[in-house]
PDB file of C-alpha atoms in Angstrom:
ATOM      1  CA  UNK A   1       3.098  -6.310 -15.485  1.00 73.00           C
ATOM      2  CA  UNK A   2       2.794  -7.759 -12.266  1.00 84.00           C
ATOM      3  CA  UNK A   3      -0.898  -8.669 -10.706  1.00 93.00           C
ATOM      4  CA  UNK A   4      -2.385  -9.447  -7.660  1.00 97.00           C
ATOM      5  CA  UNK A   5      -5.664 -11.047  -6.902  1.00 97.00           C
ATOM      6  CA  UNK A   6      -8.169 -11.830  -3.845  1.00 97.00           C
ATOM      7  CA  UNK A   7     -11.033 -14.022  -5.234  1.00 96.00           C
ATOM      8  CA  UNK A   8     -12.656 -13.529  -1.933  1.00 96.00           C
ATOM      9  CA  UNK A   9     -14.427  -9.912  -1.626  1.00 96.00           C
ATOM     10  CA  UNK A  10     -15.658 -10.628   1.946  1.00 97.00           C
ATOM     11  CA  UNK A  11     -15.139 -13.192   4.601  1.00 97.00           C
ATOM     12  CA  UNK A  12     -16.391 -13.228   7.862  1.00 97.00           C
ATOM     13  CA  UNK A  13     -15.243 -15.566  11.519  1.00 98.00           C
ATOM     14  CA  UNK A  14     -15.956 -16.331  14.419  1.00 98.00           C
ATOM     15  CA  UNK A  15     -14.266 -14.756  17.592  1.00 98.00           C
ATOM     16  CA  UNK A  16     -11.446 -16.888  18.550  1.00 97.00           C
ATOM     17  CA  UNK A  17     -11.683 -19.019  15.153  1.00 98.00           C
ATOM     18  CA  UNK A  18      -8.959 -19.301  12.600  1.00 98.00           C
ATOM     19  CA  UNK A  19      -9.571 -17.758   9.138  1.00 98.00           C
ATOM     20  CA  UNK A  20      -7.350 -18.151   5.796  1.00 98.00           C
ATOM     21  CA  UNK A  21      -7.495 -15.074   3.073  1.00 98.00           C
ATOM     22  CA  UNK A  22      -6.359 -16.159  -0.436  1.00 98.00           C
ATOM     23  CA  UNK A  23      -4.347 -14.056  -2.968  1.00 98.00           C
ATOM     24  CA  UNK A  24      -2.483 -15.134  -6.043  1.00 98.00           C
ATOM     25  CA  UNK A  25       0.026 -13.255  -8.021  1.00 97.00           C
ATOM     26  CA  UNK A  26       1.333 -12.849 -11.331  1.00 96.00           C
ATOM     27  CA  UNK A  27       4.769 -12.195 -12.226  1.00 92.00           C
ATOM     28  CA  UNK A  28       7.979 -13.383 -14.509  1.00 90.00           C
ATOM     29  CA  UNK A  29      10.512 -12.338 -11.385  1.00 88.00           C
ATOM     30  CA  UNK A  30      11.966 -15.029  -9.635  1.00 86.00           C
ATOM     31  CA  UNK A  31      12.973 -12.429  -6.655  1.00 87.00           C
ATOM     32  CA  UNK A  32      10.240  -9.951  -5.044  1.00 91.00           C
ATOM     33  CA  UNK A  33       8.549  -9.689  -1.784  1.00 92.00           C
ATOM     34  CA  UNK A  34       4.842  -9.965  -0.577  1.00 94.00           C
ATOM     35  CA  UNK A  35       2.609  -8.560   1.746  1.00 95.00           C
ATOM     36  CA  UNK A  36      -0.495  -8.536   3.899  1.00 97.00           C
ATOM     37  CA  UNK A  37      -1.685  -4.842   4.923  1.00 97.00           C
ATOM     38  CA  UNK A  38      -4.520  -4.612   7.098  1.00 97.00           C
ATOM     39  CA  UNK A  39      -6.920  -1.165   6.912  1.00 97.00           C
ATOM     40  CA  UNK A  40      -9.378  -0.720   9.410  1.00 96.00           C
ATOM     41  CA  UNK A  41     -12.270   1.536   9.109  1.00 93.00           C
ATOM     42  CA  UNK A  42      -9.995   4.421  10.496  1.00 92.00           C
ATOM     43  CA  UNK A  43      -8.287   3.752   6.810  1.00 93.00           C
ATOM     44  CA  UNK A  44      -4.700   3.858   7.833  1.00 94.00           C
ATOM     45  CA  UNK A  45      -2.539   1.146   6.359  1.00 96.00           C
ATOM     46  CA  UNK A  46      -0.908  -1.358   8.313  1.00 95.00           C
ATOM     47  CA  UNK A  47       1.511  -3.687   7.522  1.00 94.00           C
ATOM     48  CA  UNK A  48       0.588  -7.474   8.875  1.00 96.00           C
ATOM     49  CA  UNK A  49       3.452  -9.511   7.482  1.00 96.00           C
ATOM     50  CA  UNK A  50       6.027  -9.588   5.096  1.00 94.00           C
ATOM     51  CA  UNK A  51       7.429 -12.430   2.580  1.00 94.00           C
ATOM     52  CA  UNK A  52      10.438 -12.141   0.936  1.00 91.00           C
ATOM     53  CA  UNK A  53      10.077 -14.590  -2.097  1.00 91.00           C
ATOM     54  CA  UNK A  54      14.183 -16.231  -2.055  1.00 89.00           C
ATOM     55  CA  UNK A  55      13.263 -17.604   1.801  1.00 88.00           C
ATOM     56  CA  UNK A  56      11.207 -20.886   1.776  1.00 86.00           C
ATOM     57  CA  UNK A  57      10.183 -21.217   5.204  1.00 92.00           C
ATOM     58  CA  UNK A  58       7.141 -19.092   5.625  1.00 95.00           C
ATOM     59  CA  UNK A  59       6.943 -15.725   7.878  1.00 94.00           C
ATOM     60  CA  UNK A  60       4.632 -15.880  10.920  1.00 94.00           C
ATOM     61  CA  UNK A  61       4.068 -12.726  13.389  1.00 93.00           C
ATOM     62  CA  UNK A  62       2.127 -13.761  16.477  1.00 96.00           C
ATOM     63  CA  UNK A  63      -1.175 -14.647  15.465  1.00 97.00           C
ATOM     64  CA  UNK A  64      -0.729 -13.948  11.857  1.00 98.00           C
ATOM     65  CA  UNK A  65       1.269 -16.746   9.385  1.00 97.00           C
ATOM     66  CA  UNK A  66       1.311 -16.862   5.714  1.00 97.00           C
ATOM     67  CA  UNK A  67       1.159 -20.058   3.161  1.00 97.00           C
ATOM     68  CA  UNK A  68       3.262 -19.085   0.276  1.00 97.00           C
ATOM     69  CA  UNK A  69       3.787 -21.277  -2.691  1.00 96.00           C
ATOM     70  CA  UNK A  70       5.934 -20.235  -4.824  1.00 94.00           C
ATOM     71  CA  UNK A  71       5.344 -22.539  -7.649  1.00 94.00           C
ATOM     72  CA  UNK A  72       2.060 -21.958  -7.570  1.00 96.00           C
ATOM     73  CA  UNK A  73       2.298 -18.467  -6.941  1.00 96.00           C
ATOM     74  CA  UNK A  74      -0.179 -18.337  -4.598  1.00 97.00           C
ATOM     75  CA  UNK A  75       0.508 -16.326  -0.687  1.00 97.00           C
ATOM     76  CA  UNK A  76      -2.983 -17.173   1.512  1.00 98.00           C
ATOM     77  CA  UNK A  77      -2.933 -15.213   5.073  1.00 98.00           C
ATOM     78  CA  UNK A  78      -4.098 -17.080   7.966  1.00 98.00           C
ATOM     79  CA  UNK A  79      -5.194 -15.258  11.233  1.00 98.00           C
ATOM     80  CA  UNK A  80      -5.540 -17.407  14.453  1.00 98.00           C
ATOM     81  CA  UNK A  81      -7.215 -16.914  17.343  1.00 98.00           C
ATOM     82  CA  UNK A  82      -9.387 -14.141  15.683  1.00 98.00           C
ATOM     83  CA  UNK A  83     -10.251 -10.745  17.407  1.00 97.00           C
ATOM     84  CA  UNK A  84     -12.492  -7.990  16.999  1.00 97.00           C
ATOM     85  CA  UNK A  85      -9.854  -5.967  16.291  1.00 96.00           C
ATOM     86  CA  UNK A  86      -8.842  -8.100  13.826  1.00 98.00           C
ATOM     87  CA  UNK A  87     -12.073  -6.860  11.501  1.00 98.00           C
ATOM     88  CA  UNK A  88     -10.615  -4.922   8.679  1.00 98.00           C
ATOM     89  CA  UNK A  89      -9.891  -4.757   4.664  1.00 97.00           C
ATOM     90  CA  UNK A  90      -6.908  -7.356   4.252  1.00 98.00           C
ATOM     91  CA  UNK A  91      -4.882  -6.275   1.067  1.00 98.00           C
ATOM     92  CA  UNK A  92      -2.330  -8.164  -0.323  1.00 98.00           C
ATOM     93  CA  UNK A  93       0.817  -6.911  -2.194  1.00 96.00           C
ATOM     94  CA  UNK A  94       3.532  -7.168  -4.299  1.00 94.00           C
ATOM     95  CA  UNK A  95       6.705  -5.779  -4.504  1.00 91.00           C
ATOM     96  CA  UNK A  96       9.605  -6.277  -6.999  1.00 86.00           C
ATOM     97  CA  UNK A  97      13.176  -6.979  -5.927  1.00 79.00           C
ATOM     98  CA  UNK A  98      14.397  -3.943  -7.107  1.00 69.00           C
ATOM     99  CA  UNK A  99      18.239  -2.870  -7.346  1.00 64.00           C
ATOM    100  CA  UNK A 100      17.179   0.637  -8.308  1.00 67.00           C
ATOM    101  CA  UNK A 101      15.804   1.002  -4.740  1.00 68.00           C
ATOM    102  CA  UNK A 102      12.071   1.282  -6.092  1.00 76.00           C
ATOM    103  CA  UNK A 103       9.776  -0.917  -4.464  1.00 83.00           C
ATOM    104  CA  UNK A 104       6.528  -0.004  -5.237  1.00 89.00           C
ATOM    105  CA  UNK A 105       3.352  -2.081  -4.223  1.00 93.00           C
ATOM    106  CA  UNK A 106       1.069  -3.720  -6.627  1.00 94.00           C
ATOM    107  CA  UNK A 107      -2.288  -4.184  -4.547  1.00 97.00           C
ATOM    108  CA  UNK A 108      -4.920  -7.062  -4.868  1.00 97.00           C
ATOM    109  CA  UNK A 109      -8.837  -5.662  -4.484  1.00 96.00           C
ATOM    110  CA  UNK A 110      -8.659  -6.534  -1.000  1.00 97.00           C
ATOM    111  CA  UNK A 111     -10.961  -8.754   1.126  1.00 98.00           C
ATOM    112  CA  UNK A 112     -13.211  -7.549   3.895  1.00 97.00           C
ATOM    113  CA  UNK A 113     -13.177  -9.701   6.843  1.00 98.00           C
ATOM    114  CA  UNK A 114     -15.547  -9.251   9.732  1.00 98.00           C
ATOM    115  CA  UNK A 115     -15.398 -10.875  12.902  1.00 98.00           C
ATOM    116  CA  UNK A 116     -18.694 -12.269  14.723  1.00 97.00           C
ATOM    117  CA  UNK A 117     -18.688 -11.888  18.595  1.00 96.00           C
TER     118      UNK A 117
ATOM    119  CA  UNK B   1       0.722   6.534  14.366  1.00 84.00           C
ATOM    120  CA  UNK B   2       3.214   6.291  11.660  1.00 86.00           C
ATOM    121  CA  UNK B   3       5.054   9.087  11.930  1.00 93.00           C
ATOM    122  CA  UNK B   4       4.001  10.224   8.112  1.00 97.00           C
ATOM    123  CA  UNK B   5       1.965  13.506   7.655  1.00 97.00           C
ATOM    124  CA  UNK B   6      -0.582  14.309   5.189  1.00 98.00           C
ATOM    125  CA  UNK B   7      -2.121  17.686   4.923  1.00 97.00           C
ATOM    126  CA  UNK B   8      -4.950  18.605   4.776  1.00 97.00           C
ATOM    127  CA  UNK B   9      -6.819  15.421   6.016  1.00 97.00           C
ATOM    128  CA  UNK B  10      -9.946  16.359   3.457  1.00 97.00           C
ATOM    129  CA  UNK B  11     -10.341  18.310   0.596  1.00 97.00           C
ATOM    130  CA  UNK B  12     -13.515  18.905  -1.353  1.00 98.00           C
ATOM    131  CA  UNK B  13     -12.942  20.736  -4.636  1.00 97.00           C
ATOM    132  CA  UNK B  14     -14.985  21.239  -8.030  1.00 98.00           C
ATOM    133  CA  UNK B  15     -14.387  19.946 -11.293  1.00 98.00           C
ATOM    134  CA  UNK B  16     -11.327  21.740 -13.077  1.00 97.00           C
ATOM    135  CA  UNK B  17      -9.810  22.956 -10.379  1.00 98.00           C
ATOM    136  CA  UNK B  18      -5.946  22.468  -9.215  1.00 98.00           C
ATOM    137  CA  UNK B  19      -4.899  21.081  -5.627  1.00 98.00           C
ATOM    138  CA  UNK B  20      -1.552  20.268  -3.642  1.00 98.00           C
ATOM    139  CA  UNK B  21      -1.509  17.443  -1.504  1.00 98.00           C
ATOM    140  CA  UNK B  22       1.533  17.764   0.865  1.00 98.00           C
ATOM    141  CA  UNK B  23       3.605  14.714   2.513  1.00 98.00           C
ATOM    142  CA  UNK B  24       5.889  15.253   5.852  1.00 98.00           C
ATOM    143  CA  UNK B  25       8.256  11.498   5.765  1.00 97.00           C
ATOM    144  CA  UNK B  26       9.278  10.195   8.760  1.00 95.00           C
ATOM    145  CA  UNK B  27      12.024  11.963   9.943  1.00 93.00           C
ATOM    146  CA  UNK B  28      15.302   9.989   8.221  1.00 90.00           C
ATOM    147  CA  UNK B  29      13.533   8.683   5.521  1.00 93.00           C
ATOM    148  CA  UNK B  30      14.715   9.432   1.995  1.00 93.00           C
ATOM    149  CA  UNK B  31      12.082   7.929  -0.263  1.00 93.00           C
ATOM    150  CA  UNK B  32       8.440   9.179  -0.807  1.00 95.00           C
ATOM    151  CA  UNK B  33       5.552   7.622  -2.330  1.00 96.00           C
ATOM    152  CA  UNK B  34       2.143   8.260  -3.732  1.00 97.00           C
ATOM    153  CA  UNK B  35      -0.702   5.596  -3.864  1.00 98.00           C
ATOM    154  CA  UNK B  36      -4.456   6.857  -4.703  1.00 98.00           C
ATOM    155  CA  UNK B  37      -7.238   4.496  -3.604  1.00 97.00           C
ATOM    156  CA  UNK B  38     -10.377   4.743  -5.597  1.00 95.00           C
ATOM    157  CA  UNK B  39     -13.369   2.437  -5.877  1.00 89.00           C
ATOM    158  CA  UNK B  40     -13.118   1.720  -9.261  1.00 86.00           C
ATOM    159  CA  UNK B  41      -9.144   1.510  -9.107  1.00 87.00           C
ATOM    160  CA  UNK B  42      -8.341   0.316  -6.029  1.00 92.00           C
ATOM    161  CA  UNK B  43      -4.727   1.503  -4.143  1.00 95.00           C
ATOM    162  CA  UNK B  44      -2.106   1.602  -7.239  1.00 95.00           C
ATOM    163  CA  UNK B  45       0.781   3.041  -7.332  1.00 95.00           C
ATOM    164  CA  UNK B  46       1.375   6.495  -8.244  1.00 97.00           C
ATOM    165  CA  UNK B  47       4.725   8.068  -7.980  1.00 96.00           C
ATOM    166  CA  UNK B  48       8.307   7.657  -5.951  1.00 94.00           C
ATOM    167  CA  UNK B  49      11.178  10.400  -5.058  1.00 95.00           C
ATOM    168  CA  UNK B  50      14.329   9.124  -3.620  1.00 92.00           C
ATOM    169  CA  UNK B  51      15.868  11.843  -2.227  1.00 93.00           C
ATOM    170  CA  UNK B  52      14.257  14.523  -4.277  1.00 94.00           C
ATOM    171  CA  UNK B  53      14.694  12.801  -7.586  1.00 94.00           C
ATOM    172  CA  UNK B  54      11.557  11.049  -8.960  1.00 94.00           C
ATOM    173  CA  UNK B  55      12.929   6.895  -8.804  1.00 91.00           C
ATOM    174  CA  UNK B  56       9.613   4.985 -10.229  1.00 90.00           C
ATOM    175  CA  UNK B  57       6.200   5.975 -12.158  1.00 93.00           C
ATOM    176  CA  UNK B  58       3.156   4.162 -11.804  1.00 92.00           C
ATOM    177  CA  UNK B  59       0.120   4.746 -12.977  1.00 85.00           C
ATOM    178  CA  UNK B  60       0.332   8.481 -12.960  1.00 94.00           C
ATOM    179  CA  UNK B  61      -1.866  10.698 -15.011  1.00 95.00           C
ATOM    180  CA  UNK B  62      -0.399  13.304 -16.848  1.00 96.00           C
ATOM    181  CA  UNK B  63      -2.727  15.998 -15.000  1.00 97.00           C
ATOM    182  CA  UNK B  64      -0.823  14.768 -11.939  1.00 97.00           C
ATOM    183  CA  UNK B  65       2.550  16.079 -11.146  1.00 97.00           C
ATOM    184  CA  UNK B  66       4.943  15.326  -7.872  1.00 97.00           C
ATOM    185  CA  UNK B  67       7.786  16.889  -6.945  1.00 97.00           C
ATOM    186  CA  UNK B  68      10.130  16.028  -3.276  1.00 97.00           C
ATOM    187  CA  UNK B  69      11.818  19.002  -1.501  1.00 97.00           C
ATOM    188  CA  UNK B  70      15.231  19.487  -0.593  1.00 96.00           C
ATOM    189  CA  UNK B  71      13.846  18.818   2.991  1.00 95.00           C
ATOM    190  CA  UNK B  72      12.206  15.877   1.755  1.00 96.00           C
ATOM    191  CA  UNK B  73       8.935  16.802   2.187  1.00 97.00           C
ATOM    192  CA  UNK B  74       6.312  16.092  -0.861  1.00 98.00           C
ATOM    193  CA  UNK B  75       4.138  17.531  -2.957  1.00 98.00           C
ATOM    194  CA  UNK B  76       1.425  15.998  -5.302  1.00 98.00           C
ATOM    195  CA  UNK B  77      -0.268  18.579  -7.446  1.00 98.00           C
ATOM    196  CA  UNK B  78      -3.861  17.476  -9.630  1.00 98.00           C
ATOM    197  CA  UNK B  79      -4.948  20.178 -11.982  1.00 97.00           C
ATOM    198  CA  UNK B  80      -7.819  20.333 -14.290  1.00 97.00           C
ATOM    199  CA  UNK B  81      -9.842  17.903 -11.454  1.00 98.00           C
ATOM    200  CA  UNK B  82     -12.059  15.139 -12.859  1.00 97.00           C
ATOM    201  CA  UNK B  83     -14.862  13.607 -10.852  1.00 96.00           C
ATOM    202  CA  UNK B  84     -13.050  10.468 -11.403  1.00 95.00           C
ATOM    203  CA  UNK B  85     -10.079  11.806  -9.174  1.00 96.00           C
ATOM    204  CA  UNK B  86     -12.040  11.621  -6.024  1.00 97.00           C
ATOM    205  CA  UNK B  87     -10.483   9.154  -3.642  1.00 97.00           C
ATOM    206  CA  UNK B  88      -8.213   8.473  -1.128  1.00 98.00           C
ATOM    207  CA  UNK B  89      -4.334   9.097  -1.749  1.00 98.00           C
ATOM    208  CA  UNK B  90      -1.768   8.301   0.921  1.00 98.00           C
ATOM    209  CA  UNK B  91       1.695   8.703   0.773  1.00 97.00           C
ATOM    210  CA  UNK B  92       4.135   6.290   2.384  1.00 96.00           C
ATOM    211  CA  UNK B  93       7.935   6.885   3.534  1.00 95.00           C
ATOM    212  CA  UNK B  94      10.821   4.138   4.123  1.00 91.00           C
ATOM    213  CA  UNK B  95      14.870   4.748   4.564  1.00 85.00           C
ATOM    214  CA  UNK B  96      15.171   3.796   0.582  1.00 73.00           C
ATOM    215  CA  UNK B  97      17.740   2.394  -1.253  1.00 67.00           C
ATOM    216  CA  UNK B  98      18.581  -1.501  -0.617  1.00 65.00           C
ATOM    217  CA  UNK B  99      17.591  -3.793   0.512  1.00 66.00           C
ATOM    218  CA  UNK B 100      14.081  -3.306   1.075  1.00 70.00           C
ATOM    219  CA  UNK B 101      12.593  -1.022   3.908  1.00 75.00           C
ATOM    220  CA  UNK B 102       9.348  -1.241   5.171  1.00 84.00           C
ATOM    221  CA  UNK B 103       7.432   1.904   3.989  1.00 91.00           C
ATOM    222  CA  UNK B 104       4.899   3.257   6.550  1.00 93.00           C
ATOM    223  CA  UNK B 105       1.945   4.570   5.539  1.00 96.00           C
ATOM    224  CA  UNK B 106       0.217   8.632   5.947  1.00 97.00           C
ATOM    225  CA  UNK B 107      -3.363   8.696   7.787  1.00 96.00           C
ATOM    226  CA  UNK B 108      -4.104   9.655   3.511  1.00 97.00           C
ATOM    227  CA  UNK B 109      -5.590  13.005   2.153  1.00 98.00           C
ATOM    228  CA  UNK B 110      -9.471  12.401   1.250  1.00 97.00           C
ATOM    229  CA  UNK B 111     -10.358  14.080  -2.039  1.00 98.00           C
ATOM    230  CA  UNK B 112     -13.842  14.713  -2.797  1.00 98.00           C
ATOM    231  CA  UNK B 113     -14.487  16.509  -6.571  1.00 97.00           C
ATOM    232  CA  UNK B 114     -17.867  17.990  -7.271  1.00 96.00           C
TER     233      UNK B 114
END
């Protein structure tokens, strides 16, 4: 079974600073896709960014850009230019390459990130 | 907003009781599914329709049943209610089918079991 994990339970930055959220992953599939979902205190999900495992260069939205290592199976989050409105629970995911059309998400525990005026 | 529906928003319940937590998709989208988010369990994966057959099980108990509509709406039904089953449980829509579509998320349905 596949597994996701955040070894960081809370982080915190500065307004305007640049912080990177780790999460590893465990899995014997050489195709699948990660994520970064963002859930504010209003507890909707958002999706942040989106991997998909077969492309090497790494995604980037805006302010958001991920480091993924394959190899090493590790798929950190980095946030630039941080924002209040960037305070949240970061969770990261997992998500087979499925030719059944099922691709549910395997969560990590999440990290809480707060950002200090 | 997403475009998903949950009803109701909250739901507070006693121990052994049944409920039915409904789903509206985004209008076009085929595939439903269920994720519960719990503090001692975190969000996993609970249950996906495609098109109103069921497509993958996660992590389902067997008190839990789902079921999708021919108008793709969704139902998730919890009977003989635990204390253990309060949480959060959202339900997410995409397109389906392949390649990958994003799935977009429900505001969730907040159980509370006393």
């Amino acid at each position: 079974a596949q597994t996701v994990t955040q070894s960081q339970p809370e982080m915190s930055v500065q307004e305007a600073e640049t912080v990177t959220l780790s999460c590893t992953y465990d899995t014997s599939e050489s195709d699948y896709y990660l994520f970064w979902y963002k859930q504010p205190p209003s507890r909707q999900m958002i999706l942040v960014i989106r991997q998909e495992a077969y492309k090497q260069q790494n995604a980037t939205e805006n302010r958001f850009s991920v480091n993924f290592q394959k190899a090493a199976k590790s798929f950190s989050l980095k946030i630039s230019d941080s924002q209040l409105g960037d305070a949240a629970m970061y969770f990261c995911a997992y998500s087979p390459h499925s030719g059944a059309g099922s691709y549910q998400l395997t969560f990590g525990k999440g990290t809480k990130l707060s950002v200090i005026p | 907003d997403s475009g998903v529906t949950q009803t109701p928003k909250h739901l507070i319940t006693a121990t052994g009781q049944r409920v039915t937590l409904r789903c509206s998709p985004r209008s076009g989208d085929l595939s439903v599914y269920w994720y519960q988010q719990s503090l001692d369990q975190g969000l996993q994966f609970l249950i996906q329709y495609y098109n109103g057959e069921e497509r993958a099980k996660g992590n389902i108990l067997e008190r839990f049943s789902a079921q999708q509509f021919p108008d793709l709406h969704s139902e998730l039904n919890l009977s003989s209610l635990e204390l253990g089953d309060s949480a959060l449980y959202f339900c997410a829509s995409s397109p389906g089918g392949f390649p990958y579509n994003e799935q977009f998320f429900g505001p969730g349905t907040r159980l509370t079991v006393l």
